PDB file of C-alpha atoms and ligand atoms in Angstrom:
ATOM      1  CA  UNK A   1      38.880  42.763  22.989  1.00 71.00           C
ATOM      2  CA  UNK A   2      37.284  39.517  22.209  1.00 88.00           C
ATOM      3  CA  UNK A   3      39.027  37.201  19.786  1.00 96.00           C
ATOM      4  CA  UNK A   4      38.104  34.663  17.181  1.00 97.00           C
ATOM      5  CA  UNK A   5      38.748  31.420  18.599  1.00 97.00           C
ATOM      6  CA  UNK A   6      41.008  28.296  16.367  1.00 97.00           C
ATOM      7  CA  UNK A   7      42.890  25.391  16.283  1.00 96.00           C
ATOM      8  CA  UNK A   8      42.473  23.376  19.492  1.00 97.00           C
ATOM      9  CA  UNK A   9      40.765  26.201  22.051  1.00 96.00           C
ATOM     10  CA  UNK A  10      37.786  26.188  18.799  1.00 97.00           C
ATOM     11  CA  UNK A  11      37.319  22.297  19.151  1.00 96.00           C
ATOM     12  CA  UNK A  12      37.990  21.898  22.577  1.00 97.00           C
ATOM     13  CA  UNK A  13      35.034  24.594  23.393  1.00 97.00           C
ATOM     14  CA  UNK A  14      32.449  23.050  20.301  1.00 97.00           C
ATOM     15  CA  UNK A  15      33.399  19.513  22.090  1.00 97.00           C
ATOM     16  CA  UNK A  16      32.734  20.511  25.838  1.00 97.00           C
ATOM     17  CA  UNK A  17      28.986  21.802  24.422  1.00 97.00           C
ATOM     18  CA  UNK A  18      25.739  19.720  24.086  1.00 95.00           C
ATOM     19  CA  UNK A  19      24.669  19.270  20.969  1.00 95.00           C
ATOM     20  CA  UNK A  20      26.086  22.322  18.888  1.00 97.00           C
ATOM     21  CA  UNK A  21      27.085  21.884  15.466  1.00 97.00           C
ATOM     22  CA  UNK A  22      29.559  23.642  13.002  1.00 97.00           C
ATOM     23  CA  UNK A  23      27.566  25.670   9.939  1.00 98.00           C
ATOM     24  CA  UNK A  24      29.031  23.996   7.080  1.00 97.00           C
ATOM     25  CA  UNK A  25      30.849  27.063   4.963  1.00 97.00           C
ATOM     26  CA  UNK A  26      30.318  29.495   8.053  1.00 97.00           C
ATOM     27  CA  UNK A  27      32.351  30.408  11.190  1.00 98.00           C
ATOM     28  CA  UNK A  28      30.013  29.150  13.292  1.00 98.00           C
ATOM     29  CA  UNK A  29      27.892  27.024  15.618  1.00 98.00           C
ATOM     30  CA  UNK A  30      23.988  25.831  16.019  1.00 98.00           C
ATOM     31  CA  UNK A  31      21.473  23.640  17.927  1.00 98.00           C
ATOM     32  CA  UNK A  32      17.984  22.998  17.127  1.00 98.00           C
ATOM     33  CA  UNK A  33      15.764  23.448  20.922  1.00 97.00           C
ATOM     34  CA  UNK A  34      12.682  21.213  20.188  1.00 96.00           C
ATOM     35  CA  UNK A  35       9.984  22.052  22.701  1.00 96.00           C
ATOM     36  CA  UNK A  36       6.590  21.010  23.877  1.00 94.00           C
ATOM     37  CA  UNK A  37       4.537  24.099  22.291  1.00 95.00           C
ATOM     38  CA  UNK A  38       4.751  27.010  20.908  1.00 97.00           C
ATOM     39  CA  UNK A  39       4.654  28.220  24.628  1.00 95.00           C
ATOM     40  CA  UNK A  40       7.398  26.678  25.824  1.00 94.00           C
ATOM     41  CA  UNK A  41       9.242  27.866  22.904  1.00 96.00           C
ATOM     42  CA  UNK A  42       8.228  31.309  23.047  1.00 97.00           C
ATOM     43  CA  UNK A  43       9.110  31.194  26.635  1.00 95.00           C
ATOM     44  CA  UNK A  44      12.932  29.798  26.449  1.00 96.00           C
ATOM     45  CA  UNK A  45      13.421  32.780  23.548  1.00 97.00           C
ATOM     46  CA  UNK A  46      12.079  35.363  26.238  1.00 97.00           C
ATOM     47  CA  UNK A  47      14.698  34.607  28.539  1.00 96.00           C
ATOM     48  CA  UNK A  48      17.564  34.074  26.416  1.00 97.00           C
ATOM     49  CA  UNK A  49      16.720  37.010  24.642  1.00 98.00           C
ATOM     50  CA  UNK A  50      17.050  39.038  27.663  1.00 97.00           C
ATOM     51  CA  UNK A  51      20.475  36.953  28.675  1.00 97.00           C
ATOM     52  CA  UNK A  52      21.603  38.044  25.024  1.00 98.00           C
ATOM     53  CA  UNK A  53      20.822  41.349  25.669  1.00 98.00           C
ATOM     54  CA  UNK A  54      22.332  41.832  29.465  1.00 98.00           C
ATOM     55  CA  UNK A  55      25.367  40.341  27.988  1.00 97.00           C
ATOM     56  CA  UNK A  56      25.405  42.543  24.369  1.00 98.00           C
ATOM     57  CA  UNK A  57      25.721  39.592  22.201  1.00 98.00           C
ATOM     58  CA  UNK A  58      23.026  38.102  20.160  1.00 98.00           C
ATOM     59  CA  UNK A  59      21.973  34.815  18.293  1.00 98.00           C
ATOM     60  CA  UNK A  60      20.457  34.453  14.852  1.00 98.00           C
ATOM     61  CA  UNK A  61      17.160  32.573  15.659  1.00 98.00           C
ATOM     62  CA  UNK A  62      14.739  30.880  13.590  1.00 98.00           C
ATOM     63  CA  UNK A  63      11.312  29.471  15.199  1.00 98.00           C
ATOM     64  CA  UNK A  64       8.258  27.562  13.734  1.00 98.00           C
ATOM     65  CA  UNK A  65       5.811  26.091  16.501  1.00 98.00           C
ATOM     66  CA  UNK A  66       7.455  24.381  19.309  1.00 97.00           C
ATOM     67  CA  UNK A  67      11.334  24.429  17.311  1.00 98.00           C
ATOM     68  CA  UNK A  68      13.872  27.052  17.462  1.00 98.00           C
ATOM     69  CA  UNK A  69      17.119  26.712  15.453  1.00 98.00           C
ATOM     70  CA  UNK A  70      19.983  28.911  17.087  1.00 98.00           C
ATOM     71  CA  UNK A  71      23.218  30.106  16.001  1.00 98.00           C
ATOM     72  CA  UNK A  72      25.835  31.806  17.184  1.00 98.00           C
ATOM     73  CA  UNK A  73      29.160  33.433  15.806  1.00 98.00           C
ATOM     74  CA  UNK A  74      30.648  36.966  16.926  1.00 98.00           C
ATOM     75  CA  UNK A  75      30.047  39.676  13.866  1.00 97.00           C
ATOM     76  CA  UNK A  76      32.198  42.133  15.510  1.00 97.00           C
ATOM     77  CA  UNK A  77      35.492  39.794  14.680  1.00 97.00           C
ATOM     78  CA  UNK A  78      34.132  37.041  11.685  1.00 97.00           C
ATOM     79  CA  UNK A  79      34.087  33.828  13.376  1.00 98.00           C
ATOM     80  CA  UNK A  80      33.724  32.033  16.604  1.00 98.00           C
ATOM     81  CA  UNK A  81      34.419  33.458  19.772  1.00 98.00           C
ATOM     82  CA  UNK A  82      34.432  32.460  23.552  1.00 98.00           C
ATOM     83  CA  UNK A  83      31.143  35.480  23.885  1.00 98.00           C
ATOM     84  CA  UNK A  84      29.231  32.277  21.550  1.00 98.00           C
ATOM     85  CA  UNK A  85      30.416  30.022  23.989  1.00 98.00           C
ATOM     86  CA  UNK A  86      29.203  31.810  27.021  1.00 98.00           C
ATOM     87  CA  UNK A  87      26.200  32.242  25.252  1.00 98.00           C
ATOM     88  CA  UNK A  88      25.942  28.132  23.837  1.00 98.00           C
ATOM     89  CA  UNK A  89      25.763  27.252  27.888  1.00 97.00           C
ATOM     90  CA  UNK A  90      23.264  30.213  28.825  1.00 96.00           C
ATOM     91  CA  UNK A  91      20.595  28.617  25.988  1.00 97.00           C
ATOM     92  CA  UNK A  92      21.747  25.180  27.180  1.00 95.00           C
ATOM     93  CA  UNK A  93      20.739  25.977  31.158  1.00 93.00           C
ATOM     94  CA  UNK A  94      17.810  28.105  30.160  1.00 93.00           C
ATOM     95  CA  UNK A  95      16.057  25.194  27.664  1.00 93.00           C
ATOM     96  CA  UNK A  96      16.732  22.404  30.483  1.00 81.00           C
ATOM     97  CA  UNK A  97      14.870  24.925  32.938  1.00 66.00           C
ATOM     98  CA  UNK A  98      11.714  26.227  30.749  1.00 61.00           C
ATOM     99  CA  UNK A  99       9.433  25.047  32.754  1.00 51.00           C
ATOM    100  CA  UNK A 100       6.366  25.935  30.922  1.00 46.00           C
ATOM    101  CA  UNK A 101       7.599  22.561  28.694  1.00 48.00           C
ATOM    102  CA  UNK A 102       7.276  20.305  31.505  1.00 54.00           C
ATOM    103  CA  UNK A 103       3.819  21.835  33.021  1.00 59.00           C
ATOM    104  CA  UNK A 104       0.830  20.151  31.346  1.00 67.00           C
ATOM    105  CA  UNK A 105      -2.103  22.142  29.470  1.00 69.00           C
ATOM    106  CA  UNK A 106      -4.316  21.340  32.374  1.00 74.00           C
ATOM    107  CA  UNK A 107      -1.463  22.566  35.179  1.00 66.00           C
ATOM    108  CA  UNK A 108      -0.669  25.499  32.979  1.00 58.00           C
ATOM    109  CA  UNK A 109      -4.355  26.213  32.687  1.00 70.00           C
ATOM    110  CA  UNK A 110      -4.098  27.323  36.607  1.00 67.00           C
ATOM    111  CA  UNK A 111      -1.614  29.729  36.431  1.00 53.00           C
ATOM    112  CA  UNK A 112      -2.722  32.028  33.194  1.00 52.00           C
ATOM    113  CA  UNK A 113      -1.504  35.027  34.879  1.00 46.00           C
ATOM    114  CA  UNK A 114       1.510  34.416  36.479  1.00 42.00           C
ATOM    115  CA  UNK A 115       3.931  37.106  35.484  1.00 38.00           C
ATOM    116  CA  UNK A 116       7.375  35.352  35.258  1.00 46.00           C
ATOM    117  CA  UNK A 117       8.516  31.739  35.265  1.00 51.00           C
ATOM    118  CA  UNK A 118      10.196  32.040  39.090  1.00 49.00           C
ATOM    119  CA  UNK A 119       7.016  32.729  40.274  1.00 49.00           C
ATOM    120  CA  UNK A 120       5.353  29.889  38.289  1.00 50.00           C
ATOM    121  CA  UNK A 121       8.224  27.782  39.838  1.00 54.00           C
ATOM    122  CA  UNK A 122       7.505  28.775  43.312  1.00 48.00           C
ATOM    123  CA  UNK A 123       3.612  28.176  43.181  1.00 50.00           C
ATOM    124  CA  UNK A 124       4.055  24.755  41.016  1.00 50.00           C
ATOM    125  CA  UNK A 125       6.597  23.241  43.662  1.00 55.00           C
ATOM    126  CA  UNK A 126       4.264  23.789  45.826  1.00 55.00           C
ATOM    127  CA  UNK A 127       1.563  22.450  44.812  1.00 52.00           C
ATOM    128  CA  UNK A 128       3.369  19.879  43.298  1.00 50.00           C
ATOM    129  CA  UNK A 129       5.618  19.242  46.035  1.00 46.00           C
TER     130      UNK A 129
HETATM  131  N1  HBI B 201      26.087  39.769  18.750  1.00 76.61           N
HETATM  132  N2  HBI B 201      26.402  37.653  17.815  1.00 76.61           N
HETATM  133  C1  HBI B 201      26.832  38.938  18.014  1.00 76.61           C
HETATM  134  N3  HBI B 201      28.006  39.317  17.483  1.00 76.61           N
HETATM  135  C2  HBI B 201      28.473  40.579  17.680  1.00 76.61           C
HETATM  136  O1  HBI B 201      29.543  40.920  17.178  1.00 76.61           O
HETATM  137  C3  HBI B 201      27.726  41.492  18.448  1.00 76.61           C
HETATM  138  C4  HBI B 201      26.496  41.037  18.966  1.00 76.61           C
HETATM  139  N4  HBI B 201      25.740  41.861  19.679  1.00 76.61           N
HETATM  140  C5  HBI B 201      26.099  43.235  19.963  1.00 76.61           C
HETATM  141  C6  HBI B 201      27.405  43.604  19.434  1.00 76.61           C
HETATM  142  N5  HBI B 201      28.147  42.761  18.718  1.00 76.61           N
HETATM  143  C7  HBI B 201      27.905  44.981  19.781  1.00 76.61           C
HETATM  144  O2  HBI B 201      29.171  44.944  20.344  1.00 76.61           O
HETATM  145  C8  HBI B 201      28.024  45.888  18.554  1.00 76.61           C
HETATM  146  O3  HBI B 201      29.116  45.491  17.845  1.00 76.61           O
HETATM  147  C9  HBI B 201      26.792  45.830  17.734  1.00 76.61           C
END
């Protein structure tokens, strides 16, 4: 049964996270992802969303353009638990590796079509080396 983190175990987990804040009056954390466009955006809340749902726990998300503003608390017991934690580091790994944010318009331009981003990986290192 998963537990509302305090005291020292709640700051020590906030601390050992990049860039997450506490919601003033809430039991809670967020992070604002900034992106390069609305695609790479889009893209990072594809994958995460599909994280959140392999792993049956969710963020509350709000995106305009190329920004999305995520945050994360556990309904099921009020407040912070390690399941936002978990989650904190999966958005953390998946915005450093969106890679549609790093491709330029006229790179992107090439590969239109390609279905997922591991296969957009594989043909960009190779052309890019
Ligand atoms: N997501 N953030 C968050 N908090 C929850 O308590 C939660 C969830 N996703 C699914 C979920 N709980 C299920 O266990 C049901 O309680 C809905």
């Amino acid at each position: 049964m998963t537990e509302k983190l305090t005291g020292a175990p709640r700051s020590d987990a906030i601390a050992k996270l990049d860039g997450w804040t506490e919601v003033p009056g809430r039991d809670a954390i967020t992070k604002t992802f900034t992106f390069k466009d609305f695609n790479a955006a889009f893209g990072f809340m594809t994958r995460t969303a599909l994280v959140a749902e392999k792993t049956d726990h969710h963020p509350e998300w709000f995106n305009v353009y190329n920004r999305v503003e995520v945050t994360l608390s556990t309904h099921d017991v009020g407040g912070l638990s390690a399941l936002d934690v978990k989650l904190a580091r999966k958005f953390e790994s998946n915005s450093a590796s969106t890679l549609a944010s790093t491709l330029s318009p006229a790179q992107r331009s090439v590969y239109p079509s390609l279905a997922t981003s591991a296969q957009r990986r594989l043909r960009t290192s190779s052309v890019l080396g």
